[in-house]
């Protein structure tokens, strides 16, 4: 029924609902049905789902900070002193001293260029929309790696700039495209650590191309921040890069264990985002207690390198034990370790078989990854023990033999 009470077509279902039901049935029969599992424990290496404890290789909580006691204490103390809600957008009246301090600490920590500033966003998704729509418009062009995260692509589309995609990591393809553009501004947009493959973008070479073609390099360090770099400053530090051409977005709900995102860049870029980025201007600021929690997280990221050492030892162990398995493990040096199964149903079946054995490793299917490359996205964290990783590998070897 419509709001006027008149049926929109014969029968008791609207045409929209009928069409949606057909599309949902098609999605289900194509093996693309997605389901949420409900956690009743904090995030961590072991989680409780449906009353059952599972060893989880399924989160982006790479340093095991999502339930870290010091961060929980900081959040609780801040809830008492700052309340729970920001109450307004940053530009209206919601910008708290905790946000301001966190922005200064992030800028000094990540330092994409000397004198950089940082700006907080409520999520990484919004930050990428904000960067691309504020820095690019109709006269401009965005060049994006084919495997970039959806929110970089969505930002590029929303900006109305010409949108070009280059083959994954292919510098020649990118250079050819940059050489022929007549756009006013050129933005190269790339994940630093690709979210479903775990490999690194060739940032030094991308920065050289940006220099050669007077382009801006927009990097999404969602999976590098906290993990890479000597103190966890991220992928720029990993490669020893600093440049005024770089606009660095990092998320704060992954290795940092909390929520939100930041952009760090030259002050002129940050002030432009603050003044004009719609996903910054037209949304309520995140609760200041989260900024307080993130300041505690930042202290751990910078001050406890042992977490990263342990994580990288687990990555080496996992890759060693997975050698020779019939499903290829992508060549990832990071916490994201994708095991490519290929077929959608086979990937889901493998994930289900692991679940029966007490391990949670989600199957990732198209459109999140290219057709024919459905995979288990296994993520390792500093909260895992070597014994838990060994047990997962043993289960995978057993299933490889049985399948
Ligand atoms: C590469 C990448 N960028 C951005 C995001 C979005 O960040 P957020 O979850 O904070 O919106 C994600 C995943 O969530 C991601 O994997």
Tab-separated table of C-alpha atoms and ligand atoms in Angstrom:
chain	number	residue	atom	x	y	z
A	1	UNK	CA	0.000	0.000	0.000
A	2	UNK	CA	1.140	3.566	-0.629
A	3	UNK	CA	0.912	6.157	2.128
A	4	UNK	CA	-2.405	7.297	0.657
A	5	UNK	CA	-3.744	3.803	1.258
A	6	UNK	CA	-4.104	3.073	-2.478
A	7	UNK	CA	-2.463	-0.107	-3.739
A	8	UNK	CA	0.395	0.731	-6.179
A	9	UNK	CA	-0.385	-2.382	-8.231
A	10	UNK	CA	-2.599	-5.396	-8.130
A	11	UNK	CA	-2.065	-7.735	-5.192
A	12	UNK	CA	-0.712	-6.789	-1.800
A	13	UNK	CA	2.948	-6.208	-2.710
A	14	UNK	CA	4.390	-3.052	-4.263
A	15	UNK	CA	6.320	-3.323	-7.515
A	16	UNK	CA	9.520	-2.309	-5.715
A	17	UNK	CA	9.197	-5.046	-3.107
A	18	UNK	CA	8.393	-7.655	-5.758
A	19	UNK	CA	11.501	-6.656	-7.748
A	20	UNK	CA	13.675	-6.682	-4.632
A	21	UNK	CA	12.488	-10.150	-3.721
A	22	UNK	CA	13.465	-11.459	-7.171
A	23	UNK	CA	16.895	-9.814	-6.930
A	24	UNK	CA	17.481	-11.208	-3.441
A	25	UNK	CA	16.558	-14.718	-4.602
A	26	UNK	CA	19.016	-14.361	-7.522
A	27	UNK	CA	21.719	-13.222	-5.129
A	28	UNK	CA	21.102	-16.220	-2.903
A	29	UNK	CA	21.195	-18.720	-5.761
A	30	UNK	CA	24.431	-17.175	-7.116
A	31	UNK	CA	26.175	-18.033	-3.832
A	32	UNK	CA	26.436	-14.337	-2.942
A	33	UNK	CA	24.240	-14.279	0.151
A	34	UNK	CA	25.865	-12.409	3.026
A	35	UNK	CA	25.018	-13.040	6.638
A	36	UNK	CA	26.020	-11.330	9.832
A	37	UNK	CA	27.165	-13.332	12.814
A	38	UNK	CA	26.360	-11.856	16.197
A	39	UNK	CA	29.181	-11.533	18.712
A	40	UNK	CA	28.357	-11.660	22.385
A	41	UNK	CA	31.940	-11.003	23.508
A	42	UNK	CA	34.392	-8.182	22.854
A	43	UNK	CA	36.397	-8.352	19.628
A	44	UNK	CA	39.602	-10.371	20.033
A	45	UNK	CA	41.512	-13.495	19.089
A	46	UNK	CA	38.745	-15.511	20.751
A	47	UNK	CA	35.146	-14.424	20.360
A	48	UNK	CA	31.807	-15.865	21.379
A	49	UNK	CA	29.286	-16.383	18.569
A	50	UNK	CA	25.980	-18.177	19.170
A	51	UNK	CA	27.206	-19.192	22.606
A	52	UNK	CA	30.303	-20.838	21.127
A	53	UNK	CA	33.896	-19.719	21.517
A	54	UNK	CA	35.726	-19.397	18.214
A	55	UNK	CA	39.318	-18.562	17.406
A	56	UNK	CA	38.768	-15.600	15.107
A	57	UNK	CA	40.956	-14.743	12.126
A	58	UNK	CA	38.303	-12.372	10.899
A	59	UNK	CA	38.881	-8.859	12.230
A	60	UNK	CA	41.103	-5.878	11.407
A	61	UNK	CA	42.059	-5.528	15.074
A	62	UNK	CA	45.682	-6.114	14.059
A	63	UNK	CA	47.311	-5.083	17.333
A	64	UNK	CA	44.666	-6.575	19.621
A	65	UNK	CA	43.613	-3.149	20.911
A	66	UNK	CA	39.820	-3.378	20.504
A	67	UNK	CA	39.470	-4.655	24.065
A	68	UNK	CA	42.739	-3.411	25.549
A	69	UNK	CA	42.310	-2.687	29.281
A	70	UNK	CA	44.206	0.638	29.231
A	71	UNK	CA	42.100	1.904	26.330
A	72	UNK	CA	38.871	0.749	27.941
A	73	UNK	CA	39.838	2.613	31.123
A	74	UNK	CA	40.631	5.756	29.096
A	75	UNK	CA	37.257	5.536	27.329
A	76	UNK	CA	35.359	5.010	30.577
A	77	UNK	CA	37.147	7.882	32.320
A	78	UNK	CA	36.448	10.152	29.352
A	79	UNK	CA	32.772	9.140	29.357
A	80	UNK	CA	32.592	10.383	32.936
A	81	UNK	CA	34.431	13.633	32.246
A	82	UNK	CA	33.166	14.448	28.694
A	83	UNK	CA	29.781	12.714	28.523
A	84	UNK	CA	28.808	10.364	25.733
A	85	UNK	CA	27.801	12.560	22.807
A	86	UNK	CA	29.575	15.362	20.927
A	87	UNK	CA	26.195	17.023	20.465
A	88	UNK	CA	26.979	18.830	17.199
A	89	UNK	CA	29.230	18.887	14.161
A	90	UNK	CA	32.839	19.997	14.657
A	91	UNK	CA	32.165	23.405	13.096
A	92	UNK	CA	29.042	24.081	15.129
A	93	UNK	CA	29.921	23.265	18.748
A	94	UNK	CA	31.041	19.600	18.794
A	95	UNK	CA	34.836	20.028	18.558
A	96	UNK	CA	36.184	18.957	21.962
A	97	UNK	CA	39.658	19.388	23.443
A	98	UNK	CA	40.076	15.586	23.140
A	99	UNK	CA	39.502	15.788	19.356
A	100	UNK	CA	41.894	18.717	19.096
A	101	UNK	CA	44.659	16.975	21.051
A	102	UNK	CA	44.233	13.756	19.058
A	103	UNK	CA	44.522	15.655	15.775
A	104	UNK	CA	47.778	17.247	16.908
A	105	UNK	CA	49.167	13.920	18.120
A	106	UNK	CA	48.247	12.141	14.876
A	107	UNK	CA	49.814	14.880	12.729
A	108	UNK	CA	53.077	14.682	14.669
A	109	UNK	CA	53.050	10.868	14.587
A	110	UNK	CA	52.312	10.317	10.890
A	111	UNK	CA	54.040	13.459	9.500
A	112	UNK	CA	53.378	12.995	5.789
A	113	UNK	CA	55.279	16.269	5.321
A	114	UNK	CA	57.004	18.737	7.641
A	115	UNK	CA	54.423	20.928	9.389
A	116	UNK	CA	51.505	18.631	8.461
A	117	UNK	CA	48.145	18.954	10.176
A	118	UNK	CA	45.500	16.283	10.741
A	119	UNK	CA	41.704	16.282	10.695
A	120	UNK	CA	39.407	13.683	12.253
A	121	UNK	CA	36.501	12.098	10.379
A	122	UNK	CA	33.827	9.801	11.803
A	123	UNK	CA	34.789	6.877	9.530
A	124	UNK	CA	37.313	6.028	6.858
A	125	UNK	CA	34.522	5.817	4.331
A	126	UNK	CA	33.524	9.412	5.017
A	127	UNK	CA	37.141	10.575	5.042
A	128	UNK	CA	37.724	9.260	1.519
A	129	UNK	CA	34.491	10.801	0.267
A	130	UNK	CA	35.597	14.068	1.878
A	131	UNK	CA	39.108	14.075	0.417
A	132	UNK	CA	38.080	13.317	-3.136
A	133	UNK	CA	35.053	15.594	-3.309
A	134	UNK	CA	36.883	18.521	-1.698
A	135	UNK	CA	40.042	18.251	-3.797
A	136	UNK	CA	38.610	17.239	-7.184
A	137	UNK	CA	35.744	18.474	-9.350
A	138	UNK	CA	34.459	18.470	-12.910
A	139	UNK	CA	37.679	19.836	-14.464
A	140	UNK	CA	39.883	17.272	-12.712
A	141	UNK	CA	40.837	13.619	-13.011
A	142	UNK	CA	41.260	10.808	-10.487
A	143	UNK	CA	43.493	7.831	-11.309
A	144	UNK	CA	42.734	4.819	-9.129
A	145	UNK	CA	44.276	1.378	-8.749
A	146	UNK	CA	41.780	-1.276	-9.896
A	147	UNK	CA	41.868	-2.942	-6.484
A	148	UNK	CA	41.250	0.218	-4.460
A	149	UNK	CA	38.712	0.093	-1.682
A	150	UNK	CA	35.124	0.947	-2.617
A	151	UNK	CA	35.158	4.235	-0.708
A	152	UNK	CA	37.999	5.717	-2.772
A	153	UNK	CA	36.040	4.803	-5.904
A	154	UNK	CA	32.816	6.196	-4.473
A	155	UNK	CA	34.587	9.439	-3.558
A	156	UNK	CA	35.973	9.734	-7.078
A	157	UNK	CA	32.523	9.163	-8.607
A	158	UNK	CA	30.887	11.646	-6.260
A	159	UNK	CA	33.516	14.297	-7.083
A	160	UNK	CA	32.380	14.337	-10.752
A	161	UNK	CA	36.038	14.313	-11.845
A	162	UNK	CA	36.992	12.086	-14.783
A	163	UNK	CA	37.566	8.664	-13.231
A	164	UNK	CA	40.339	6.476	-14.642
A	165	UNK	CA	41.358	3.113	-13.229
A	166	UNK	CA	44.800	1.631	-13.854
A	167	UNK	CA	45.736	-2.035	-13.680
A	168	UNK	CA	46.647	-3.159	-10.167
A	169	UNK	CA	50.117	-1.844	-9.282
A	170	UNK	CA	50.869	-1.180	-12.973
A	171	UNK	CA	52.994	1.964	-13.092
A	172	UNK	CA	53.305	1.948	-16.890
A	173	UNK	CA	49.538	1.879	-17.284
A	174	UNK	CA	49.227	4.771	-14.823
A	175	UNK	CA	52.021	6.768	-16.497
A	176	UNK	CA	50.339	6.360	-19.902
A	177	UNK	CA	47.073	7.667	-18.490
A	178	UNK	CA	48.742	10.594	-16.720
A	179	UNK	CA	50.649	11.535	-19.881
A	180	UNK	CA	47.481	11.967	-21.926
A	181	UNK	CA	45.216	13.788	-19.476
A	182	UNK	CA	44.368	17.452	-19.900
A	183	UNK	CA	42.699	17.701	-16.501
A	184	UNK	CA	43.272	20.787	-14.356
A	185	UNK	CA	44.192	18.692	-11.288
A	186	UNK	CA	45.380	15.092	-11.202
A	187	UNK	CA	44.820	12.904	-8.155
A	188	UNK	CA	46.339	9.427	-7.881
A	189	UNK	CA	44.325	7.408	-5.360
A	190	UNK	CA	45.567	4.141	-3.906
A	191	UNK	CA	45.222	1.813	-0.967
A	192	UNK	CA	48.627	1.385	0.661
A	193	UNK	CA	47.896	-2.172	1.809
A	194	UNK	CA	45.195	-3.686	-0.392
A	195	UNK	CA	42.364	-4.767	1.829
A	196	UNK	CA	41.523	-8.102	0.214
A	197	UNK	CA	45.006	-9.010	-1.073
A	198	UNK	CA	47.339	-7.751	1.640
A	199	UNK	CA	50.004	-6.548	-0.811
A	200	UNK	CA	51.607	-3.102	-0.736
A	201	UNK	CA	51.221	-0.348	-3.321
A	202	UNK	CA	54.566	0.771	-4.812
A	203	UNK	CA	54.419	4.107	-2.992
A	204	UNK	CA	57.938	5.382	-3.831
A	205	UNK	CA	57.327	4.873	-7.559
A	206	UNK	CA	53.820	6.347	-7.313
A	207	UNK	CA	55.248	9.427	-5.636
A	208	UNK	CA	57.830	9.749	-8.431
A	209	UNK	CA	54.997	9.663	-10.974
A	210	UNK	CA	53.073	12.225	-8.948
A	211	UNK	CA	56.156	14.487	-9.018
A	212	UNK	CA	56.669	13.932	-12.758
A	213	UNK	CA	53.060	14.752	-13.644
A	214	UNK	CA	52.425	17.340	-10.900
A	215	UNK	CA	49.761	15.131	-9.355
A	216	UNK	CA	48.580	14.667	-5.769
A	217	UNK	CA	48.972	11.222	-4.203
A	218	UNK	CA	45.960	10.291	-2.053
A	219	UNK	CA	46.782	7.235	0.030
A	220	UNK	CA	44.386	5.105	2.055
A	221	UNK	CA	46.474	3.668	4.889
A	222	UNK	CA	43.572	1.815	6.535
A	223	UNK	CA	45.579	-1.408	6.822
A	224	UNK	CA	49.046	0.122	7.184
A	225	UNK	CA	48.542	2.589	10.015
A	226	UNK	CA	49.589	1.012	13.323
A	227	UNK	CA	51.079	-2.027	11.582
A	228	UNK	CA	53.837	-0.730	9.299
A	229	UNK	CA	56.696	1.640	10.061
A	230	UNK	CA	59.103	1.280	12.953
A	231	UNK	CA	56.673	2.832	15.429
A	232	UNK	CA	53.496	1.969	13.545
A	233	UNK	CA	53.246	5.372	11.828
A	234	UNK	CA	52.116	3.610	8.684
A	235	UNK	CA	53.153	2.880	5.137
A	236	UNK	CA	54.790	6.248	4.430
A	237	UNK	CA	57.192	5.646	7.303
A	238	UNK	CA	57.699	2.052	6.132
A	239	UNK	CA	59.035	3.447	2.839
A	240	UNK	CA	60.708	6.478	4.488
A	241	UNK	CA	58.617	8.937	2.442
A	242	UNK	CA	57.568	12.517	3.168
A	243	UNK	CA	56.040	14.887	0.647
A	244	UNK	CA	53.674	17.808	0.377
A	245	UNK	CA	52.089	15.930	-2.528
A	246	UNK	CA	50.751	13.239	-0.210
A	247	UNK	CA	47.314	13.265	1.388
A	248	UNK	CA	47.283	10.413	3.897
A	249	UNK	CA	44.061	8.903	5.213
A	250	UNK	CA	44.312	6.430	8.081
A	251	UNK	CA	41.476	4.605	9.804
A	252	UNK	CA	41.180	4.301	13.562
A	253	UNK	CA	38.834	1.304	13.807
A	254	UNK	CA	41.397	-1.249	12.634
A	255	UNK	CA	44.893	-1.437	14.193
A	256	UNK	CA	44.025	1.481	16.487
A	257	UNK	CA	41.173	-0.611	17.856
A	258	UNK	CA	38.501	2.091	18.262
A	259	UNK	CA	36.648	3.907	15.448
A	260	UNK	CA	36.977	6.824	13.066
A	261	UNK	CA	39.636	8.082	10.709
A	262	UNK	CA	42.043	10.944	10.116
A	263	UNK	CA	43.519	12.768	7.181
A	264	UNK	CA	47.076	14.053	7.565
A	265	UNK	CA	48.470	16.443	4.966
A	266	UNK	CA	49.849	19.918	4.265
A	267	UNK	CA	47.948	22.573	6.288
A	268	UNK	CA	46.388	24.059	3.126
A	269	UNK	CA	44.861	20.681	2.281
A	270	UNK	CA	43.587	20.166	5.820
A	271	UNK	CA	42.098	23.653	6.025
A	272	UNK	CA	40.359	23.064	2.672
A	273	UNK	CA	38.833	19.834	4.001
A	274	UNK	CA	37.785	21.552	7.222
A	275	UNK	CA	36.129	24.397	5.294
A	276	UNK	CA	34.542	22.444	2.449
A	277	UNK	CA	34.465	18.634	2.796
A	278	UNK	CA	30.767	17.843	3.080
A	279	UNK	CA	31.243	14.558	5.016
A	280	UNK	CA	33.167	16.643	7.565
A	281	UNK	CA	30.942	19.712	7.699
A	282	UNK	CA	27.511	18.092	7.652
A	283	UNK	CA	27.827	15.380	10.283
A	284	UNK	CA	27.929	15.166	14.048
A	285	UNK	CA	31.410	14.885	15.567
A	286	UNK	CA	32.257	11.470	16.979
A	287	UNK	CA	31.988	11.227	20.781
A	288	UNK	CA	34.997	12.853	22.492
A	289	UNK	CA	35.384	9.703	24.608
A	290	UNK	CA	36.475	7.913	21.419
A	291	UNK	CA	39.156	10.549	20.855
A	292	UNK	CA	40.342	9.995	24.428
A	293	UNK	CA	40.425	6.228	23.839
A	294	UNK	CA	42.369	6.803	20.625
A	295	UNK	CA	44.981	8.916	22.415
A	296	UNK	CA	45.562	5.929	24.704
A	297	UNK	CA	45.707	3.650	21.641
A	298	UNK	CA	48.232	5.937	19.957
A	299	UNK	CA	50.479	5.754	23.018
A	300	UNK	CA	50.422	1.953	22.782
A	301	UNK	CA	50.963	1.891	19.009
A	302	UNK	CA	54.042	4.118	19.294
A	303	UNK	CA	55.297	2.717	22.583
A	304	UNK	CA	54.875	-1.043	22.311
A	305	UNK	CA	56.795	-2.306	19.270
A	306	UNK	CA	56.629	-5.821	20.735
A	307	UNK	CA	53.058	-6.123	19.445
A	308	UNK	CA	54.214	-5.590	15.870
A	309	UNK	CA	57.188	-7.920	16.332
A	310	UNK	CA	54.837	-10.673	17.549
A	311	UNK	CA	52.393	-10.039	14.672
A	312	UNK	CA	55.155	-10.305	12.061
A	313	UNK	CA	56.500	-13.498	13.665
A	314	UNK	CA	52.983	-14.978	13.329
A	315	UNK	CA	52.804	-13.876	9.671
A	316	UNK	CA	56.107	-15.702	8.980
A	317	UNK	CA	54.883	-18.774	10.851
A	318	UNK	CA	51.562	-18.859	8.983
A	319	UNK	CA	53.173	-18.455	5.564
A	320	UNK	CA	55.709	-21.142	6.349
A	321	UNK	CA	53.024	-23.652	7.436
A	322	UNK	CA	50.813	-22.901	4.434
A	323	UNK	CA	53.515	-23.687	1.891
A	324	UNK	CA	52.454	-26.260	-0.705
A	325	UNK	CA	48.751	-26.158	0.152
A	326	UNK	CA	46.509	-26.691	-2.887
A	327	UNK	CA	44.888	-23.268	-2.493
A	328	UNK	CA	47.328	-20.466	-3.355
A	329	UNK	CA	48.181	-18.023	-0.605
A	330	UNK	CA	48.590	-14.552	-2.136
A	331	UNK	CA	52.095	-13.066	-1.708
A	332	UNK	CA	51.173	-10.764	1.174
A	333	UNK	CA	53.750	-9.469	3.661
A	334	UNK	CA	51.043	-8.035	5.940
A	335	UNK	CA	48.460	-9.192	8.483
A	336	UNK	CA	45.954	-9.877	5.670
A	337	UNK	CA	46.632	-13.404	4.378
A	338	UNK	CA	44.221	-14.351	1.562
A	339	UNK	CA	43.827	-18.000	0.603
A	340	UNK	CA	42.314	-18.065	-2.887
A	341	UNK	CA	39.751	-20.839	-3.381
A	342	UNK	CA	38.177	-19.536	-6.622
A	343	UNK	CA	34.594	-20.733	-6.648
A	344	UNK	CA	32.094	-18.857	-4.433
A	345	UNK	CA	30.411	-21.950	-2.996
A	346	UNK	CA	33.737	-23.715	-2.411
A	347	UNK	CA	35.037	-20.707	-0.470
A	348	UNK	CA	31.893	-20.613	1.649
A	349	UNK	CA	32.117	-24.398	2.241
A	350	UNK	CA	35.747	-24.124	3.356
A	351	UNK	CA	34.877	-21.297	5.731
A	352	UNK	CA	31.983	-23.394	7.114
A	353	UNK	CA	34.235	-26.437	7.589
A	354	UNK	CA	36.692	-24.308	9.566
A	355	UNK	CA	33.822	-22.956	11.638
A	356	UNK	CA	32.830	-26.515	12.568
A	357	UNK	CA	36.390	-26.941	13.844
A	358	UNK	CA	36.186	-23.748	15.909
A	359	UNK	CA	37.959	-21.296	13.551
A	360	UNK	CA	36.411	-18.183	12.035
A	361	UNK	CA	37.931	-17.200	8.686
A	362	UNK	CA	35.361	-15.432	6.488
A	363	UNK	CA	34.829	-16.165	2.805
A	364	UNK	CA	35.061	-13.072	0.590
A	365	UNK	CA	33.187	-13.180	-2.701
A	366	UNK	CA	32.472	-10.881	-5.652
A	367	UNK	CA	31.841	-8.001	-5.955
A	368	UNK	CA	34.281	-7.413	-3.078
A	369	UNK	CA	36.902	-9.405	-5.053
A	370	UNK	CA	37.044	-10.173	-8.811
A	371	UNK	CA	34.836	-13.039	-10.064
A	372	UNK	CA	36.547	-16.430	-9.825
A	373	UNK	CA	38.825	-15.351	-6.963
A	374	UNK	CA	36.621	-16.016	-3.927
A	375	UNK	CA	38.879	-16.448	-0.954
A	376	UNK	CA	39.291	-16.829	2.744
A	377	UNK	CA	40.508	-13.532	4.138
A	378	UNK	CA	42.562	-14.727	7.077
A	379	UNK	CA	43.770	-11.919	9.304
A	380	UNK	CA	46.415	-12.371	11.956
A	381	UNK	CA	46.673	-10.139	14.993
A	382	UNK	CA	49.088	-9.505	17.829
A	383	UNK	CA	46.480	-11.024	20.149
A	384	UNK	CA	46.865	-14.485	18.582
A	385	UNK	CA	49.259	-17.042	19.998
A	386	UNK	CA	51.571	-19.146	17.878
A	387	UNK	CA	49.609	-22.211	19.041
A	388	UNK	CA	46.353	-20.730	17.678
A	389	UNK	CA	47.978	-20.067	14.310
A	390	UNK	CA	49.466	-23.597	14.256
A	391	UNK	CA	46.017	-25.041	15.012
A	392	UNK	CA	44.407	-23.080	12.147
A	393	UNK	CA	47.123	-24.290	9.759
A	394	UNK	CA	46.633	-27.892	10.872
A	395	UNK	CA	42.873	-27.613	10.229
A	396	UNK	CA	43.490	-26.128	6.762
A	397	UNK	CA	45.962	-28.880	5.875
A	398	UNK	CA	43.487	-31.507	7.009
A	399	UNK	CA	40.725	-29.912	4.903
A	400	UNK	CA	43.019	-29.606	1.884
A	401	UNK	CA	43.681	-33.342	2.094
A	402	UNK	CA	40.039	-34.217	2.577
A	403	UNK	CA	38.625	-31.958	-0.140
B	1	LIG	C1	41.150	0.201	2.530
B	1	LIG	C2	39.991	0.683	3.334
B	1	LIG	N1	39.680	1.984	3.331
B	1	LIG	C3	38.660	2.473	4.035
B	1	LIG	C4	37.862	1.653	4.788
B	1	LIG	C5	36.707	2.253	5.514
B	1	LIG	O1	37.070	2.590	6.818
B	1	LIG	P1	35.948	2.687	7.947
B	1	LIG	O2	35.618	1.281	8.321
B	1	LIG	O3	36.576	3.465	9.041
B	1	LIG	O4	34.793	3.384	7.314
B	1	LIG	C6	38.144	0.279	4.832
B	1	LIG	C7	37.356	-0.699	5.608
B	1	LIG	O5	36.522	-0.530	6.376
B	1	LIG	C8	39.221	-0.216	4.096
B	1	LIG	O6	39.518	-1.521	4.090
